[in-house]
PDB file of C-alpha atoms in Angstrom:
ATOM      1  CA  MET D   1     127.619 117.697 130.003  1.00 44.00           C
ATOM      2  CA  PRO D   2     125.717 116.589 132.862  1.00 49.00           C
ATOM      3  CA  GLU D   3     126.916 113.834 134.652  1.00 56.00           C
ATOM      4  CA  THR D   4     123.729 111.276 134.289  1.00 65.00           C
ATOM      5  CA  ASN D   5     122.633 109.103 137.123  1.00 76.00           C
ATOM      6  CA  PRO D   6     120.184 106.558 137.965  1.00 76.00           C
ATOM      7  CA  GLU D   7     117.852 109.858 138.725  1.00 88.00           C
ATOM      8  CA  THR D   8     118.417 111.071 135.464  1.00 92.00           C
ATOM      9  CA  HIS D   9     117.300 107.997 133.636  1.00 93.00           C
ATOM     10  CA  VAL D  10     114.206 107.871 135.584  1.00 94.00           C
ATOM     11  CA  ILE D  11     113.382 110.564 134.231  1.00 95.00           C
ATOM     12  CA  ASP D  12     114.789 110.476 130.331  1.00 96.00           C
ATOM     13  CA  PHE D  13     111.929 107.508 130.367  1.00 97.00           C
ATOM     14  CA  ARG D  14     109.492 109.417 131.958  1.00 97.00           C
ATOM     15  CA  ALA D  15     109.890 112.377 129.328  1.00 97.00           C
ATOM     16  CA  ALA D  16     110.712 109.961 126.157  1.00 98.00           C
ATOM     17  CA  GLU D  17     107.093 108.206 127.773  1.00 98.00           C
ATOM     18  CA  HIS D  18     105.754 111.491 127.055  1.00 98.00           C
ATOM     19  CA  LEU D  19     107.030 112.567 123.927  1.00 98.00           C
ATOM     20  CA  LEU D  20     105.555 109.702 122.064  1.00 98.00           C
ATOM     21  CA  ALA D  21     102.435 110.045 123.696  1.00 98.00           C
ATOM     22  CA  ALA D  22     102.745 114.128 122.334  1.00 98.00           C
ATOM     23  CA  ARG D  23     103.882 111.892 118.829  1.00 97.00           C
ATOM     24  CA  ASP D  24     107.200 112.955 118.853  1.00 98.00           C
ATOM     25  CA  PRO D  25     108.572 109.268 118.326  1.00 98.00           C
ATOM     26  CA  ARG D  26     112.855 110.494 116.851  1.00 98.00           C
ATOM     27  CA  GLY D  27     112.473 112.523 120.323  1.00 98.00           C
ATOM     28  CA  ALA D  28     111.512 110.089 122.821  1.00 98.00           C
ATOM     29  CA  VAL D  29     114.533 107.714 120.444  1.00 98.00           C
ATOM     30  CA  LYS D  30     117.207 110.153 121.612  1.00 97.00           C
ATOM     31  CA  LEU D  31     115.800 110.065 125.061  1.00 96.00           C
ATOM     32  CA  LEU D  32     115.654 106.275 125.442  1.00 97.00           C
ATOM     33  CA  ASP D  33     119.605 105.860 123.505  1.00 96.00           C
ATOM     34  CA  SER D  34     120.895 107.107 126.119  1.00 94.00           C
ATOM     35  CA  VAL D  35     118.521 105.347 128.687  1.00 96.00           C
ATOM     36  CA  ILE D  36     119.828 101.490 126.910  1.00 97.00           C
ATOM     37  CA  ALA D  37     122.962 102.482 126.473  1.00 96.00           C
ATOM     38  CA  ALA D  38     123.507 102.308 130.537  1.00 95.00           C
ATOM     39  CA  HIS D  39     121.505 100.048 130.643  1.00 95.00           C
ATOM     40  CA  PRO D  40     120.405  97.813 127.978  1.00 95.00           C
ATOM     41  CA  GLU D  41     118.430  94.874 129.417  1.00 96.00           C
ATOM     42  CA  ASN D  42     116.120  97.441 130.700  1.00 96.00           C
ATOM     43  CA  THR D  43     112.929  96.045 128.788  1.00 97.00           C
ATOM     44  CA  ALA D  44     110.869  98.436 129.520  1.00 97.00           C
ATOM     45  CA  ALA D  45     112.920 100.936 127.726  1.00 98.00           C
ATOM     46  CA  ARG D  46     113.809  98.617 124.400  1.00 98.00           C
ATOM     47  CA  LEU D  47     109.731  98.822 124.384  1.00 98.00           C
ATOM     48  CA  LEU D  48     109.415 101.789 124.554  1.00 98.00           C
ATOM     49  CA  ARG D  49     111.903 102.615 121.889  1.00 98.00           C
ATOM     50  CA  ALA D  50     110.702  99.661 119.892  1.00 98.00           C
ATOM     51  CA  ARG D  51     107.001 101.419 120.052  1.00 98.00           C
ATOM     52  CA  ALA D  52     108.421 104.977 119.411  1.00 98.00           C
ATOM     53  CA  PHE D  53     110.331 103.914 115.266  1.00 98.00           C
ATOM     54  CA  PHE D  54     107.677 102.350 114.750  1.00 98.00           C
ATOM     55  CA  ALA D  55     105.696 105.112 115.598  1.00 98.00           C
ATOM     56  CA  ALA D  56     108.374 106.626 113.034  1.00 98.00           C
ATOM     57  CA  ALA D  57     107.599 104.161 109.939  1.00 97.00           C
ATOM     58  CA  GLN D  58     111.149 103.420 111.221  1.00 98.00           C
ATOM     59  CA  LEU D  59     110.494 100.158 110.741  1.00 98.00           C
ATOM     60  CA  ARG D  60     113.596  97.835 110.895  1.00 98.00           C
ATOM     61  CA  PRO D  61     114.865  98.841 114.161  1.00 98.00           C
ATOM     62  CA  ALA D  62     110.954  98.768 115.449  1.00 98.00           C
ATOM     63  CA  GLU D  63     111.223  95.023 114.561  1.00 98.00           C
ATOM     64  CA  LEU D  64     114.432  94.396 115.834  1.00 98.00           C
ATOM     65  CA  GLU D  65     113.624  95.984 119.166  1.00 98.00           C
ATOM     66  CA  PHE D  66     110.552  93.949 119.668  1.00 98.00           C
ATOM     67  CA  GLU D  67     112.562  90.518 118.421  1.00 98.00           C
ATOM     68  CA  LEU D  68     115.122  91.281 121.179  1.00 98.00           C
ATOM     69  CA  VAL D  69     111.982  92.093 123.862  1.00 98.00           C
ATOM     70  CA  LEU D  70     109.962  88.591 122.605  1.00 98.00           C
ATOM     71  CA  GLU D  71     113.854  86.823 123.822  1.00 98.00           C
ATOM     72  CA  ARG D  72     113.300  88.015 127.315  1.00 97.00           C
ATOM     73  CA  GLU D  73     109.328  88.231 127.454  1.00 98.00           C
ATOM     74  CA  PRO D  74     108.445  85.360 125.602  1.00 98.00           C
ATOM     75  CA  ASP D  75     105.445  86.056 126.966  1.00 98.00           C
ATOM     76  CA  ASN D  76     104.454  89.081 126.118  1.00 98.00           C
ATOM     77  CA  ALA D  77     101.493  89.475 123.583  1.00 98.00           C
ATOM     78  CA  PHE D  78     101.692  93.371 123.771  1.00 98.00           C
ATOM     79  CA  ALA D  79     104.966  92.655 121.894  1.00 98.00           C
ATOM     80  CA  HIS D  80     104.209  90.654 120.096  1.00 98.00           C
ATOM     81  CA  PHE D  81     100.815  92.339 118.931  1.00 98.00           C
ATOM     82  CA  ALA D  82     103.161  95.525 117.847  1.00 98.00           C
ATOM     83  CA  LEU D  83     106.016  93.353 116.176  1.00 98.00           C
ATOM     84  CA  ALA D  84     102.735  91.602 114.191  1.00 98.00           C
ATOM     85  CA  ARG D  85     101.246  95.225 113.207  1.00 98.00           C
ATOM     86  CA  THR D  86     105.119  95.692 112.133  1.00 98.00           C
ATOM     87  CA  PHE D  87     105.024  93.267 109.821  1.00 98.00           C
ATOM     88  CA  GLN D  88     102.284  93.771 108.197  1.00 97.00           C
ATOM     89  CA  ARG D  89     103.082  97.691 107.975  1.00 98.00           C
ATOM     90  CA  ALA D  90     105.693  96.406 106.021  1.00 98.00           C
ATOM     91  CA  GLY D  91     103.933  93.969 103.965  1.00 97.00           C
ATOM     92  CA  ARG D  92     105.071  91.216 105.491  1.00 97.00           C
ATOM     93  CA  PRO D  93     101.474  89.346 105.949  1.00 95.00           C
ATOM     94  CA  GLY D  94     102.494  85.342 106.832  1.00 94.00           C
ATOM     95  CA  GLN D  95     104.545  86.661 109.783  1.00 97.00           C
ATOM     96  CA  ALA D  96     102.123  89.834 111.169  1.00 96.00           C
ATOM     97  CA  THR D  97      99.291  86.407 111.444  1.00 94.00           C
ATOM     98  CA  ARG D  98     102.284  84.567 112.812  1.00 96.00           C
ATOM     99  CA  HIS D  99     102.487  86.823 115.509  1.00 97.00           C
ATOM    100  CA  PHE D 100      98.894  88.131 115.677  1.00 97.00           C
ATOM    101  CA  ARG D 101      98.296  84.591 116.423  1.00 97.00           C
ATOM    102  CA  LEU D 102     100.779  83.718 119.636  1.00 97.00           C
ATOM    103  CA  ALA D 103      99.789  87.303 120.940  1.00 98.00           C
ATOM    104  CA  ALA D 104      95.682  86.247 120.606  1.00 97.00           C
ATOM    105  CA  ALA D 105      96.558  83.031 122.795  1.00 96.00           C
ATOM    106  CA  LEU D 106      98.127  84.540 125.323  1.00 97.00           C
ATOM    107  CA  ASP D 107      95.623  87.538 125.875  1.00 97.00           C
ATOM    108  CA  PRO D 108      92.515  86.877 124.448  1.00 94.00           C
ATOM    109  CA  LYS D 109      91.835  90.989 124.401  1.00 95.00           C
ATOM    110  CA  PRO D 110      88.921  91.330 121.793  1.00 94.00           C
ATOM    111  CA  GLU D 111      92.121  93.539 120.061  1.00 95.00           C
ATOM    112  CA  TYR D 112      94.326  91.016 119.181  1.00 96.00           C
ATOM    113  CA  LEU D 113      92.121  88.759 119.095  1.00 93.00           C
ATOM    114  CA  LYS D 114      90.151  90.367 115.997  1.00 94.00           C
ATOM    115  CA  ALA D 115      93.511  90.756 114.485  1.00 94.00           C
ATOM    116  CA  ALA D 116      94.715  86.800 114.596  1.00 93.00           C
ATOM    117  CA  ARG D 117      91.645  85.895 111.775  1.00 81.00           C
ATOM    118  CA  PHE D 118      93.698  89.297 109.304  1.00 49.00           C
ATOM    119  CA  ASP D 119      95.180  87.189 106.689  1.00 45.00           C
ATOM    120  CA  GLU D 120      95.558  89.328 103.414  1.00 44.00           C
ATOM    121  CA  ARG D 121      95.566  85.972 101.757  1.00 49.00           C
ATOM    122  CA  ALA D 122      92.562  85.197 101.551  1.00 44.00           C
TER     123      ALA D 122
END
């Protein structure tokens, strides 16, 4: 196996972005595993891996990654929104609503504001 270096990790990260865009989330996760193993503090790589897990319908790993990102960046509106969508997809509407509202409070994007009013109990 070839030796890895920081440039390899940047290339793997960019390739993972392309794989996710091309709807190959599992391929993206595989590339990001080595990036995160070498740079566990890299929040961007973790956020991308969380998105890839979500796209692959691996909801529990997606949830754990989004939560880790939010531990490091509690004001990351996108991470709150994505975690909310993960909870929503997992059938956990109460937790979803909380994170939709946090996302909207942090960044009043129309998409976030619309979702913040989401309430399956109504």
